[in-house]
């Protein structure tokens, strides 16, 4: 009996070091974020001019009463949703393409995707800004629209930033789904081909149901990454665009905390973002479990 217990507890002991490290890396910062969100903590408190004061839910009350917060939240949700859908479409399409092309083109496409994935967000954003520069950009010169400012209009700015986000994110989806497709038994795909199923029908009715656990990973990761996009928005729109027209929650939290020195309010925005992402993840996982998928 004791031997059985030792065998059962062995995996728990193996997970203990990782649990301790992750606890220190995630739980403590989350605790500090939550603590800061219930304090009146501005530049006066940072410099020691005034004592730190506990204000409870006041930062949240002020935040939810601010119409600007709801405007930014709506823009963030729509922007993140568009980026997630585009990333999944591009990544899934290229993953299927990898299974249909020969070895050399597959190698070249994989290397190109990995290069895009490896480029730091700052470098990638700056490169795209040069390509779409108003006067000297290659794209403007190619289409004969010199002088056109892609960042002036709210929607073209969001579209360009979204393209950069998708460009940096699709390799993860492509590689993950390609690995999942390669794990599908060939006999299943051959049977579908013998039955006359088209590529589109094979993908939706055979591959997608089998790949649902893998899709759960890429969807959740894409939602988290795209919802909290900061670097691309901040660099390409220079802090949120004209009059803050391209503001997202992460940039908004940064400006509240560091530009306005409202650190407590910035922390409250961070807590709200964390709760939104947690809720979306739990709802998505629950929907998968209701459909009978084992994760």
mmCIF file of N, CA, C and O in Angstrom, residues 166-265:
data_model
loop_
_atom_site.group_PDB
_atom_site.id
_atom_site.type_symbol
_atom_site.label_atom_id
_atom_site.label_comp_id
_atom_site.label_asym_id
_atom_site.label_seq_id
_atom_site.Cartn_x
_atom_site.Cartn_y
_atom_site.Cartn_z
ATOM 1 N N UNK A 166 -0.508 39.815 -36.907
ATOM 2 C CA UNK A 166 -0.742 38.530 -37.569
ATOM 3 C C UNK A 166 0.554 37.976 -38.146
ATOM 4 O O UNK A 166 0.847 36.774 -38.028
ATOM 5 N N UNK A 167 1.351 38.837 -38.750
ATOM 6 C CA UNK A 167 2.629 38.425 -39.333
ATOM 7 C C UNK A 167 3.549 37.813 -38.280
ATOM 8 O O UNK A 167 4.258 36.843 -38.548
ATOM 9 N N UNK A 168 3.520 38.355 -37.079
ATOM 10 C CA UNK A 168 4.380 37.843 -36.013
ATOM 11 C C UNK A 168 3.777 36.642 -35.297
ATOM 12 O O UNK A 168 4.511 35.913 -34.606
ATOM 13 N N UNK A 169 2.471 36.402 -35.454
ATOM 14 C CA UNK A 169 1.789 35.377 -34.666
ATOM 15 C C UNK A 169 1.461 34.109 -35.449
ATOM 16 O O UNK A 169 1.362 33.032 -34.862
ATOM 17 N N UNK A 170 1.270 34.222 -36.782
ATOM 18 C CA UNK A 170 0.808 33.057 -37.526
ATOM 19 C C UNK A 170 1.784 31.878 -37.512
ATOM 20 O O UNK A 170 1.335 30.722 -37.617
ATOM 21 N N UNK A 171 3.129 32.098 -37.404
ATOM 22 C CA UNK A 171 4.016 30.920 -37.403
ATOM 23 C C UNK A 171 3.714 29.932 -36.282
ATOM 24 O O UNK A 171 3.813 28.711 -36.486
ATOM 25 N N UNK A 172 3.359 30.435 -35.100
ATOM 26 C CA UNK A 172 3.023 29.529 -33.988
ATOM 27 C C UNK A 172 1.830 28.661 -34.354
ATOM 28 O O UNK A 172 1.834 27.440 -34.125
ATOM 29 N N UNK A 173 0.798 29.287 -34.917
ATOM 30 C CA UNK A 173 -0.393 28.539 -35.316
ATOM 31 C C UNK A 173 -0.049 27.553 -36.427
ATOM 32 O O UNK A 173 -0.473 26.387 -36.405
ATOM 33 N N UNK A 174 0.721 28.011 -37.407
ATOM 34 C CA UNK A 174 1.078 27.160 -38.542
ATOM 35 C C UNK A 174 1.845 25.920 -38.092
ATOM 36 O O UNK A 174 1.499 24.789 -38.473
ATOM 37 N N UNK A 175 2.875 26.115 -37.285
ATOM 38 C CA UNK A 175 3.715 24.991 -36.854
ATOM 39 C C UNK A 175 2.924 24.026 -35.972
ATOM 40 O O UNK A 175 3.013 22.791 -36.123
ATOM 41 N N UNK A 176 2.129 24.569 -35.054
ATOM 42 C CA UNK A 176 1.360 23.718 -34.141
ATOM 43 C C UNK A 176 0.335 22.889 -34.891
ATOM 44 O O UNK A 176 0.203 21.675 -34.665
ATOM 45 N N UNK A 177 -0.406 23.524 -35.803
ATOM 46 C CA UNK A 177 -1.421 22.794 -36.555
ATOM 47 C C UNK A 177 -0.792 21.818 -37.547
ATOM 48 O O UNK A 177 -1.328 20.731 -37.786
ATOM 49 N N UNK A 178 0.331 22.206 -38.113
ATOM 50 C CA UNK A 178 1.020 21.282 -39.031
ATOM 51 C C UNK A 178 1.443 20.016 -38.293
ATOM 52 O O UNK A 178 1.290 18.899 -38.822
ATOM 53 N N UNK A 179 1.969 20.180 -37.083
ATOM 54 C CA UNK A 179 2.345 19.006 -36.294
ATOM 55 C C UNK A 179 1.114 18.153 -35.980
ATOM 56 O O UNK A 179 1.179 16.920 -36.019
ATOM 57 N N UNK A 180 -0.006 18.821 -35.684
ATOM 58 C CA UNK A 180 -1.230 18.075 -35.421
ATOM 59 C C UNK A 180 -1.733 17.336 -36.650
ATOM 60 O O UNK A 180 -2.186 16.181 -36.566
ATOM 61 N N UNK A 181 -1.671 17.988 -37.818
ATOM 62 C CA UNK A 181 -2.126 17.350 -39.051
ATOM 63 C C UNK A 181 -1.254 16.144 -39.383
ATOM 64 O O UNK A 181 -1.748 15.093 -39.817
ATOM 65 N N UNK A 182 0.054 16.287 -39.177
ATOM 66 C CA UNK A 182 0.959 15.179 -39.466
ATOM 67 C C UNK A 182 0.692 13.981 -38.561
ATOM 68 O O UNK A 182 1.030 12.846 -38.912
ATOM 69 N N UNK A 183 0.090 14.236 -37.389
ATOM 70 C CA UNK A 183 -0.207 13.140 -36.463
ATOM 71 C C UNK A 183 -1.508 12.417 -36.810
ATOM 72 O O UNK A 183 -1.795 11.358 -36.254
ATOM 73 N N UNK A 184 -2.303 12.979 -37.731
ATOM 74 C CA UNK A 184 -3.550 12.330 -38.142
ATOM 75 C C UNK A 184 -3.205 11.100 -38.978
ATOM 76 O O UNK A 184 -2.389 11.180 -39.904
ATOM 77 N N UNK A 185 -3.805 9.954 -38.691
ATOM 78 C CA UNK A 185 -3.510 8.741 -39.476
ATOM 79 C C UNK A 185 -3.759 8.961 -40.968
ATOM 80 O O UNK A 185 -4.807 9.503 -41.353
ATOM 81 N N UNK A 186 -2.816 8.554 -41.790
ATOM 82 C CA UNK A 186 -2.949 8.733 -43.229
ATOM 83 C C UNK A 186 -4.153 7.990 -43.788
ATOM 84 O O UNK A 186 -4.747 8.397 -44.782
ATOM 85 N N UNK A 187 -4.499 6.888 -43.141
ATOM 86 C CA UNK A 187 -5.629 6.092 -43.630
ATOM 87 C C UNK A 187 -6.930 6.884 -43.591
ATOM 88 O O UNK A 187 -7.793 6.718 -44.458
ATOM 89 N N UNK A 188 -7.056 7.760 -42.586
ATOM 90 C CA UNK A 188 -8.274 8.582 -42.470
ATOM 91 C C UNK A 188 -8.367 9.562 -43.633
ATOM 92 O O UNK A 188 -9.415 9.709 -44.272
ATOM 93 N N UNK A 189 -7.267 10.234 -43.944
ATOM 94 C CA UNK A 189 -7.257 11.206 -45.034
ATOM 95 C C UNK A 189 -7.406 10.509 -46.387
ATOM 96 O O UNK A 189 -8.066 11.034 -47.294
ATOM 97 N N UNK A 190 -6.790 9.332 -46.535
ATOM 98 C CA UNK A 190 -6.913 8.588 -47.789
ATOM 99 C C UNK A 190 -8.345 8.118 -48.001
ATOM 100 O O UNK A 190 -8.853 8.136 -49.127
ATOM 101 N N UNK A 191 -9.011 7.714 -46.921
ATOM 102 C CA UNK A 191 -10.403 7.287 -47.038
ATOM 103 C C UNK A 191 -11.290 8.456 -47.462
ATOM 104 O O UNK A 191 -12.202 8.298 -48.279
ATOM 105 N N UNK A 192 -11.010 9.647 -46.914
ATOM 106 C CA UNK A 192 -11.771 10.826 -47.313
ATOM 107 C C UNK A 192 -11.551 11.152 -48.780
ATOM 108 O O UNK A 192 -12.490 11.525 -49.503
ATOM 109 N N UNK A 193 -10.300 11.015 -49.239
ATOM 110 C CA UNK A 193 -10.000 11.283 -50.644
ATOM 111 C C UNK A 193 -10.696 10.281 -51.556
ATOM 112 O O UNK A 193 -11.226 10.645 -52.615
ATOM 113 N N UNK A 194 -10.750 9.008 -51.155
ATOM 114 C CA UNK A 194 -11.431 7.992 -51.955
ATOM 115 C C UNK A 194 -12.935 8.236 -52.019
ATOM 116 O O UNK A 194 -13.588 7.891 -53.017
ATOM 117 N N UNK A 195 -13.470 8.833 -50.967
ATOM 118 C CA UNK A 195 -14.900 9.160 -50.948
ATOM 119 C C UNK A 195 -15.222 10.420 -51.742
ATOM 120 O O UNK A 195 -16.387 10.824 -51.817
ATOM 121 N N UNK A 196 -14.185 11.076 -52.282
ATOM 122 C CA UNK A 196 -14.409 12.259 -53.107
ATOM 123 C C UNK A 196 -14.498 13.556 -52.331
ATOM 124 O O UNK A 196 -14.975 14.563 -52.874
ATOM 125 N N UNK A 197 -14.026 13.564 -51.092
ATOM 126 C CA UNK A 197 -14.080 14.787 -50.289
ATOM 127 C C UNK A 197 -13.071 15.804 -50.818
ATOM 128 O O UNK A 197 -11.921 15.459 -51.107
ATOM 129 N N UNK A 198 -13.507 17.044 -50.924
ATOM 130 C CA UNK A 198 -12.616 18.112 -51.361
ATOM 131 C C UNK A 198 -11.659 18.484 -50.233
ATOM 132 O O UNK A 198 -11.830 18.067 -49.082
ATOM 133 N N UNK A 199 -10.654 19.285 -50.585
ATOM 134 C CA UNK A 199 -9.690 19.730 -49.567
ATOM 135 C C UNK A 199 -10.391 20.509 -48.469
ATOM 136 O O UNK A 199 -10.109 20.337 -47.279
ATOM 137 N N UNK A 200 -11.311 21.405 -48.859
ATOM 138 C CA UNK A 200 -12.046 22.216 -47.892
ATOM 139 C C UNK A 200 -12.893 21.349 -46.971
ATOM 140 O O UNK A 200 -12.916 21.538 -45.754
ATOM 141 N N UNK A 201 -13.605 20.375 -47.561
ATOM 142 C CA UNK A 201 -14.465 19.497 -46.753
ATOM 143 C C UNK A 201 -13.630 18.598 -45.856
ATOM 144 O O UNK A 201 -14.000 18.336 -44.711
ATOM 145 N N UNK A 202 -12.494 18.113 -46.359
ATOM 146 C CA UNK A 202 -11.609 17.287 -45.541
ATOM 147 C C UNK A 202 -11.097 18.055 -44.338
ATOM 148 O O UNK A 202 -11.034 17.532 -43.220
ATOM 149 N N UNK A 203 -10.760 19.319 -44.573
ATOM 150 C CA UNK A 203 -10.242 20.137 -43.473
ATOM 151 C C UNK A 203 -11.293 20.353 -42.398
ATOM 152 O O UNK A 203 -11.032 20.159 -41.206
ATOM 153 N N UNK A 204 -12.511 20.755 -42.815
ATOM 154 C CA UNK A 204 -13.538 21.120 -41.836
ATOM 155 C C UNK A 204 -14.183 19.917 -41.152
ATOM 156 O O UNK A 204 -14.500 19.969 -39.963
ATOM 157 N N UNK A 205 -14.397 18.845 -41.876
ATOM 158 C CA UNK A 205 -15.157 17.724 -41.323
ATOM 159 C C UNK A 205 -14.288 16.599 -40.778
ATOM 160 O O UNK A 205 -14.792 15.732 -40.065
ATOM 161 N N UNK A 206 -13.001 16.609 -41.104
ATOM 162 C CA UNK A 206 -12.130 15.537 -40.613
ATOM 163 C C UNK A 206 -10.993 16.100 -39.764
ATOM 164 O O UNK A 206 -10.806 15.699 -38.609
ATOM 165 N N UNK A 207 -10.261 17.060 -40.334
ATOM 166 C CA UNK A 207 -9.098 17.583 -39.609
ATOM 167 C C UNK A 207 -9.492 18.380 -38.379
ATOM 168 O O UNK A 207 -8.931 18.184 -37.291
ATOM 169 N N UNK A 208 -10.443 19.313 -38.535
ATOM 170 C CA UNK A 208 -10.803 20.193 -37.416
ATOM 171 C C UNK A 208 -11.310 19.417 -36.198
ATOM 172 O O UNK A 208 -10.869 19.685 -35.071
ATOM 173 N N UNK A 209 -12.241 18.449 -36.364
ATOM 174 C CA UNK A 209 -12.663 17.688 -35.170
ATOM 175 C C UNK A 209 -11.512 16.959 -34.481
ATOM 176 O O UNK A 209 -11.465 16.896 -33.253
ATOM 177 N N UNK A 210 -10.582 16.404 -35.261
ATOM 178 C CA UNK A 210 -9.458 15.694 -34.661
ATOM 179 C C UNK A 210 -8.496 16.662 -33.983
ATOM 180 O O UNK A 210 -7.898 16.352 -32.939
ATOM 181 N N UNK A 211 -8.388 17.865 -34.555
ATOM 182 C CA UNK A 211 -7.418 18.849 -34.055
ATOM 183 C C UNK A 211 -7.985 19.767 -32.983
ATOM 184 O O UNK A 211 -7.307 20.724 -32.596
ATOM 185 N N UNK A 212 -9.174 19.524 -32.500
ATOM 186 C CA UNK A 212 -9.774 20.447 -31.529
ATOM 187 C C UNK A 212 -8.932 20.658 -30.273
ATOM 188 O O UNK A 212 -8.815 21.785 -29.792
ATOM 189 N N UNK A 213 -8.332 19.632 -29.693
ATOM 190 C CA UNK A 213 -7.452 19.911 -28.536
ATOM 191 C C UNK A 213 -6.279 20.810 -28.896
ATOM 192 O O UNK A 213 -5.883 21.674 -28.106
ATOM 193 N N UNK A 214 -5.703 20.625 -30.093
ATOM 194 C CA UNK A 214 -4.604 21.485 -30.534
ATOM 195 C C UNK A 214 -5.126 22.891 -30.813
ATOM 196 O O UNK A 214 -4.477 23.894 -30.469
ATOM 197 N N UNK A 215 -6.292 22.985 -31.442
ATOM 198 C CA UNK A 215 -6.891 24.291 -31.710
ATOM 199 C C UNK A 215 -7.176 25.044 -30.412
ATOM 200 O O UNK A 215 -7.082 26.276 -30.379
ATOM 201 N N UNK A 216 -7.542 24.306 -29.359
ATOM 202 C CA UNK A 216 -7.793 24.968 -28.076
ATOM 203 C C UNK A 216 -6.545 25.702 -27.599
ATOM 204 O O UNK A 216 -6.625 26.831 -27.108
ATOM 205 N N UNK A 217 -5.390 25.085 -27.782
ATOM 206 C CA UNK A 217 -4.131 25.707 -27.356
ATOM 207 C C UNK A 217 -3.865 26.967 -28.159
ATOM 208 O O UNK A 217 -3.580 28.037 -27.599
ATOM 209 N N UNK A 218 -3.941 26.871 -29.487
ATOM 210 C CA UNK A 218 -3.596 28.027 -30.321
ATOM 211 C C UNK A 218 -4.620 29.147 -30.174
ATOM 212 O O UNK A 218 -4.259 30.337 -30.232
ATOM 213 N N UNK A 219 -5.890 28.804 -29.966
ATOM 214 C CA UNK A 219 -6.908 29.844 -29.796
ATOM 215 C C UNK A 219 -6.683 30.606 -28.493
ATOM 216 O O UNK A 219 -6.699 31.841 -28.461
ATOM 217 N N UNK A 220 -6.468 29.874 -27.402
ATOM 218 C CA UNK A 220 -6.258 30.521 -26.108
ATOM 219 C C UNK A 220 -4.998 31.380 -26.133
ATOM 220 O O UNK A 220 -4.992 32.531 -25.669
ATOM 221 N N UNK A 221 -3.920 30.841 -26.690
ATOM 222 C CA UNK A 221 -2.680 31.607 -26.778
ATOM 223 C C UNK A 221 -2.874 32.851 -27.639
ATOM 224 O O UNK A 221 -2.391 33.940 -27.295
ATOM 225 N N UNK A 222 -3.566 32.717 -28.750
ATOM 226 C CA UNK A 222 -3.776 33.864 -29.636
ATOM 227 C C UNK A 222 -4.629 34.931 -28.960
ATOM 228 O O UNK A 222 -4.352 36.134 -29.103
ATOM 229 N N UNK A 223 -5.651 34.516 -28.236
ATOM 230 C CA UNK A 223 -6.497 35.479 -27.530
ATOM 231 C C UNK A 223 -5.671 36.260 -26.505
ATOM 232 O O UNK A 223 -5.758 37.493 -26.420
ATOM 233 N N UNK A 224 -4.866 35.550 -25.737
ATOM 234 C CA UNK A 224 -4.054 36.203 -24.710
ATOM 235 C C UNK A 224 -3.057 37.168 -25.345
ATOM 236 O O UNK A 224 -2.928 38.326 -24.933
ATOM 237 N N UNK A 225 -2.347 36.690 -26.377
ATOM 238 C CA UNK A 225 -1.331 37.528 -27.016
ATOM 239 C C UNK A 225 -1.948 38.767 -27.664
ATOM 240 O O UNK A 225 -1.442 39.879 -27.507
ATOM 241 N N UNK A 226 -3.042 38.576 -28.410
ATOM 242 C CA UNK A 226 -3.608 39.692 -29.176
ATOM 243 C C UNK A 226 -4.386 40.666 -28.290
ATOM 244 O O UNK A 226 -4.456 41.856 -28.598
ATOM 245 N N UNK A 227 -4.952 40.183 -27.201
ATOM 246 C CA UNK A 227 -5.693 41.075 -26.315
ATOM 247 C C UNK A 227 -4.762 42.016 -25.565
ATOM 248 O O UNK A 227 -5.124 43.151 -25.253
ATOM 249 N N UNK A 228 -3.557 41.541 -25.285
ATOM 250 C CA UNK A 228 -2.633 42.379 -24.514
ATOM 251 C C UNK A 228 -1.499 42.946 -25.375
ATOM 252 O O UNK A 228 -0.410 43.252 -24.872
ATOM 253 N N UNK A 229 -1.763 43.122 -26.672
ATOM 254 C CA UNK A 229 -0.764 43.727 -27.567
ATOM 255 C C UNK A 229 -0.384 45.118 -27.058
ATOM 256 O O UNK A 229 -1.250 45.933 -26.729
ATOM 257 N N UNK A 230 0.911 45.352 -26.980
ATOM 258 C CA UNK A 230 1.393 46.653 -26.533
ATOM 259 C C UNK A 230 2.429 47.244 -27.487
ATOM 260 O O UNK A 230 2.279 48.362 -27.977
ATOM 261 N N UNK A 231 3.473 46.476 -27.754
ATOM 262 C CA UNK A 231 4.629 47.016 -28.481
ATOM 263 C C UNK A 231 4.247 47.564 -29.843
ATOM 264 O O UNK A 231 4.617 48.692 -30.206
ATOM 265 N N UNK A 232 3.500 46.774 -30.628
ATOM 266 C CA UNK A 232 3.165 47.208 -31.981
ATOM 267 C C UNK A 232 2.313 48.467 -31.971
ATOM 268 O O UNK A 232 2.542 49.399 -32.753
ATOM 269 N N UNK A 233 1.322 48.509 -31.078
ATOM 270 C CA UNK A 233 0.453 49.689 -30.991
ATOM 271 C C UNK A 233 1.252 50.899 -30.533
ATOM 272 O O UNK A 233 1.157 51.995 -31.120
ATOM 273 N N UNK A 234 2.060 50.726 -29.509
ATOM 274 C CA UNK A 234 2.771 51.859 -28.925
ATOM 275 C C UNK A 234 3.799 52.441 -29.895
ATOM 276 O O UNK A 234 3.944 53.665 -29.995
ATOM 277 N N UNK A 235 4.518 51.580 -30.602
ATOM 278 C CA UNK A 235 5.561 52.064 -31.508
ATOM 279 C C UNK A 235 4.971 52.622 -32.794
ATOM 280 O O UNK A 235 5.308 53.728 -33.219
ATOM 281 N N UNK A 236 4.067 51.884 -33.405
ATOM 282 C CA UNK A 236 3.595 52.264 -34.733
ATOM 283 C C UNK A 236 2.636 53.445 -34.705
ATOM 284 O O UNK A 236 2.577 54.238 -35.653
ATOM 285 N N UNK A 237 1.850 53.570 -33.630
ATOM 286 C CA UNK A 237 0.916 54.697 -33.536
ATOM 287 C C UNK A 237 1.443 55.789 -32.621
ATOM 288 O O UNK A 237 0.731 56.749 -32.332
ATOM 289 N N UNK A 238 2.688 55.606 -32.142
ATOM 290 C CA UNK A 238 3.332 56.572 -31.250
ATOM 291 C C UNK A 238 2.492 56.841 -29.996
ATOM 292 O O UNK A 238 2.187 57.973 -29.659
ATOM 293 N N UNK A 239 2.122 55.748 -29.344
ATOM 294 C CA UNK A 239 1.448 55.868 -28.057
ATOM 295 C C UNK A 239 -0.054 55.830 -28.102
ATOM 296 O O UNK A 239 -0.708 56.151 -27.102
ATOM 297 N N UNK A 240 -0.638 55.410 -29.228
ATOM 298 C CA UNK A 240 -2.097 55.300 -29.278
ATOM 299 C C UNK A 240 -2.749 56.081 -30.390
ATOM 300 O O UNK A 240 -3.983 56.151 -30.457
ATOM 301 N N UNK A 241 -1.978 56.690 -31.271
ATOM 302 C CA UNK A 241 -2.548 57.393 -32.408
ATOM 303 C C UNK A 241 -2.989 58.807 -32.082
ATOM 304 O O UNK A 241 -2.858 59.287 -30.951
ATOM 305 N N UNK A 242 -3.526 59.488 -33.098
ATOM 306 C CA UNK A 242 -3.999 60.856 -32.936
ATOM 307 C C UNK A 242 -5.149 60.899 -31.939
ATOM 308 O O UNK A 242 -6.151 60.217 -32.112
ATOM 309 N N UNK A 243 -4.990 61.706 -30.911
ATOM 310 C CA UNK A 243 -6.020 61.850 -29.866
ATOM 311 C C UNK A 243 -6.401 60.503 -29.260
ATOM 312 O O UNK A 243 -7.528 60.327 -28.801
ATOM 313 N N UNK A 244 -5.449 59.574 -29.253
ATOM 314 C CA UNK A 244 -5.717 58.265 -28.647
ATOM 315 C C UNK A 244 -6.695 57.409 -29.410
ATOM 316 O O UNK A 244 -7.324 56.524 -28.823
ATOM 317 N N UNK A 245 -6.828 57.619 -30.736
ATOM 318 C CA UNK A 245 -7.832 56.893 -31.515
ATOM 319 C C UNK A 245 -7.500 55.415 -31.680
ATOM 320 O O UNK A 245 -8.389 54.618 -31.983
ATOM 321 N N UNK A 246 -6.247 55.030 -31.497
ATOM 322 C CA UNK A 246 -5.842 53.633 -31.619
ATOM 323 C C UNK A 246 -5.393 53.049 -30.290
ATOM 324 O O UNK A 246 -4.556 52.148 -30.240
ATOM 325 N N UNK A 247 -5.969 53.549 -29.222
ATOM 326 C CA UNK A 247 -5.619 53.085 -27.885
ATOM 327 C C UNK A 247 -6.176 51.684 -27.630
ATOM 328 O O UNK A 247 -7.310 51.376 -27.994
ATOM 329 N N UNK A 248 -5.362 50.832 -27.016
ATOM 330 C CA UNK A 248 -5.825 49.542 -26.519
ATOM 331 C C UNK A 248 -5.603 49.507 -25.010
ATOM 332 O O UNK A 248 -4.917 50.358 -24.450
ATOM 333 N N UNK A 249 -6.160 48.508 -24.348
ATOM 334 C CA UNK A 249 -6.144 48.490 -22.891
ATOM 335 C C UNK A 249 -4.734 48.482 -22.319
ATOM 336 O O UNK A 249 -4.461 49.150 -21.315
ATOM 337 N N UNK A 250 -3.840 47.740 -22.940
ATOM 338 C CA UNK A 250 -2.479 47.674 -22.413
ATOM 339 C C UNK A 250 -1.791 49.033 -22.501
ATOM 340 O O UNK A 250 -1.109 49.457 -21.562
ATOM 341 N N UNK A 251 -1.959 49.719 -23.628
ATOM 342 C CA UNK A 251 -1.378 51.052 -23.780
ATOM 343 C C UNK A 251 -2.075 52.039 -22.850
ATOM 344 O O UNK A 251 -1.435 52.922 -22.260
ATOM 345 N N UNK A 252 -3.383 51.885 -22.699
ATOM 346 C CA UNK A 252 -4.151 52.756 -21.808
ATOM 347 C C UNK A 252 -3.678 52.603 -20.362
ATOM 348 O O UNK A 252 -3.516 53.595 -19.632
ATOM 349 N N UNK A 253 -3.429 51.362 -19.942
ATOM 350 C CA UNK A 253 -2.935 51.121 -18.590
ATOM 351 C C UNK A 253 -1.552 51.748 -18.409
ATOM 352 O O UNK A 253 -1.261 52.346 -17.369
ATOM 353 N N UNK A 254 -0.719 51.630 -19.430
ATOM 354 C CA UNK A 254 0.622 52.215 -19.362
ATOM 355 C C UNK A 254 0.541 53.734 -19.225
ATOM 356 O O UNK A 254 1.257 54.332 -18.411
ATOM 357 N N UNK A 255 -0.322 54.360 -20.004
ATOM 358 C CA UNK A 255 -0.432 55.816 -19.952
ATOM 359 C C UNK A 255 -1.007 56.282 -18.615
ATOM 360 O O UNK A 255 -0.566 57.298 -18.067
ATOM 361 N N UNK A 256 -1.984 55.556 -18.099
ATOM 362 C CA UNK A 256 -2.548 55.929 -16.810
ATOM 363 C C UNK A 256 -1.503 55.797 -15.703
ATOM 364 O O UNK A 256 -1.418 56.646 -14.810
ATOM 365 N N UNK A 257 -0.703 54.742 -15.770
ATOM 366 C CA UNK A 257 0.257 54.485 -14.701
ATOM 367 C C UNK A 257 1.484 55.384 -14.791
ATOM 368 O O UNK A 257 1.910 55.957 -13.782
ATOM 369 N N UNK A 258 2.037 55.528 -15.999
ATOM 370 C CA UNK A 258 3.336 56.193 -16.110
ATOM 371 C C UNK A 258 3.251 57.607 -16.682
ATOM 372 O O UNK A 258 4.060 58.461 -16.315
ATOM 373 N N UNK A 259 2.293 57.861 -17.577
ATOM 374 C CA UNK A 259 2.160 59.221 -18.107
ATOM 375 C C UNK A 259 1.383 60.108 -17.140
ATOM 376 O O UNK A 259 1.717 61.277 -16.937
ATOM 377 N N UNK A 260 0.333 59.534 -16.527
ATOM 378 C CA UNK A 260 -0.497 60.300 -15.584
ATOM 379 C C UNK A 260 -0.118 60.051 -14.135
ATOM 380 O O UNK A 260 -0.707 60.665 -13.233
ATOM 381 N N UNK A 261 0.812 59.148 -13.893
ATOM 382 C CA UNK A 261 1.258 58.803 -12.533
ATOM 383 C C UNK A 261 0.125 58.290 -11.657
ATOM 384 O O UNK A 261 0.173 58.416 -10.440
ATOM 385 N N UNK A 262 -0.909 57.698 -12.279
ATOM 386 C CA UNK A 262 -1.997 57.071 -11.538
ATOM 387 C C UNK A 262 -1.715 55.564 -11.484
ATOM 388 O O UNK A 262 -2.370 54.765 -12.149
ATOM 389 N N UNK A 263 -0.763 55.198 -10.630
ATOM 390 C CA UNK A 263 -0.319 53.812 -10.611
ATOM 391 C C UNK A 263 -1.414 52.865 -10.118
ATOM 392 O O UNK A 263 -1.523 51.733 -10.603
ATOM 393 N N UNK A 264 -2.205 53.306 -9.175
ATOM 394 C CA UNK A 264 -3.294 52.474 -8.681
ATOM 395 C C UNK A 264 -4.328 52.212 -9.752
ATOM 396 O O UNK A 264 -4.824 51.093 -9.899
ATOM 397 N N UNK A 265 -4.648 53.228 -10.537
ATOM 398 C CA UNK A 265 -5.622 53.058 -11.611
ATOM 399 C C UNK A 265 -5.059 52.193 -12.728
ATOM 400 O O UNK A 265 -5.770 51.361 -13.301
#
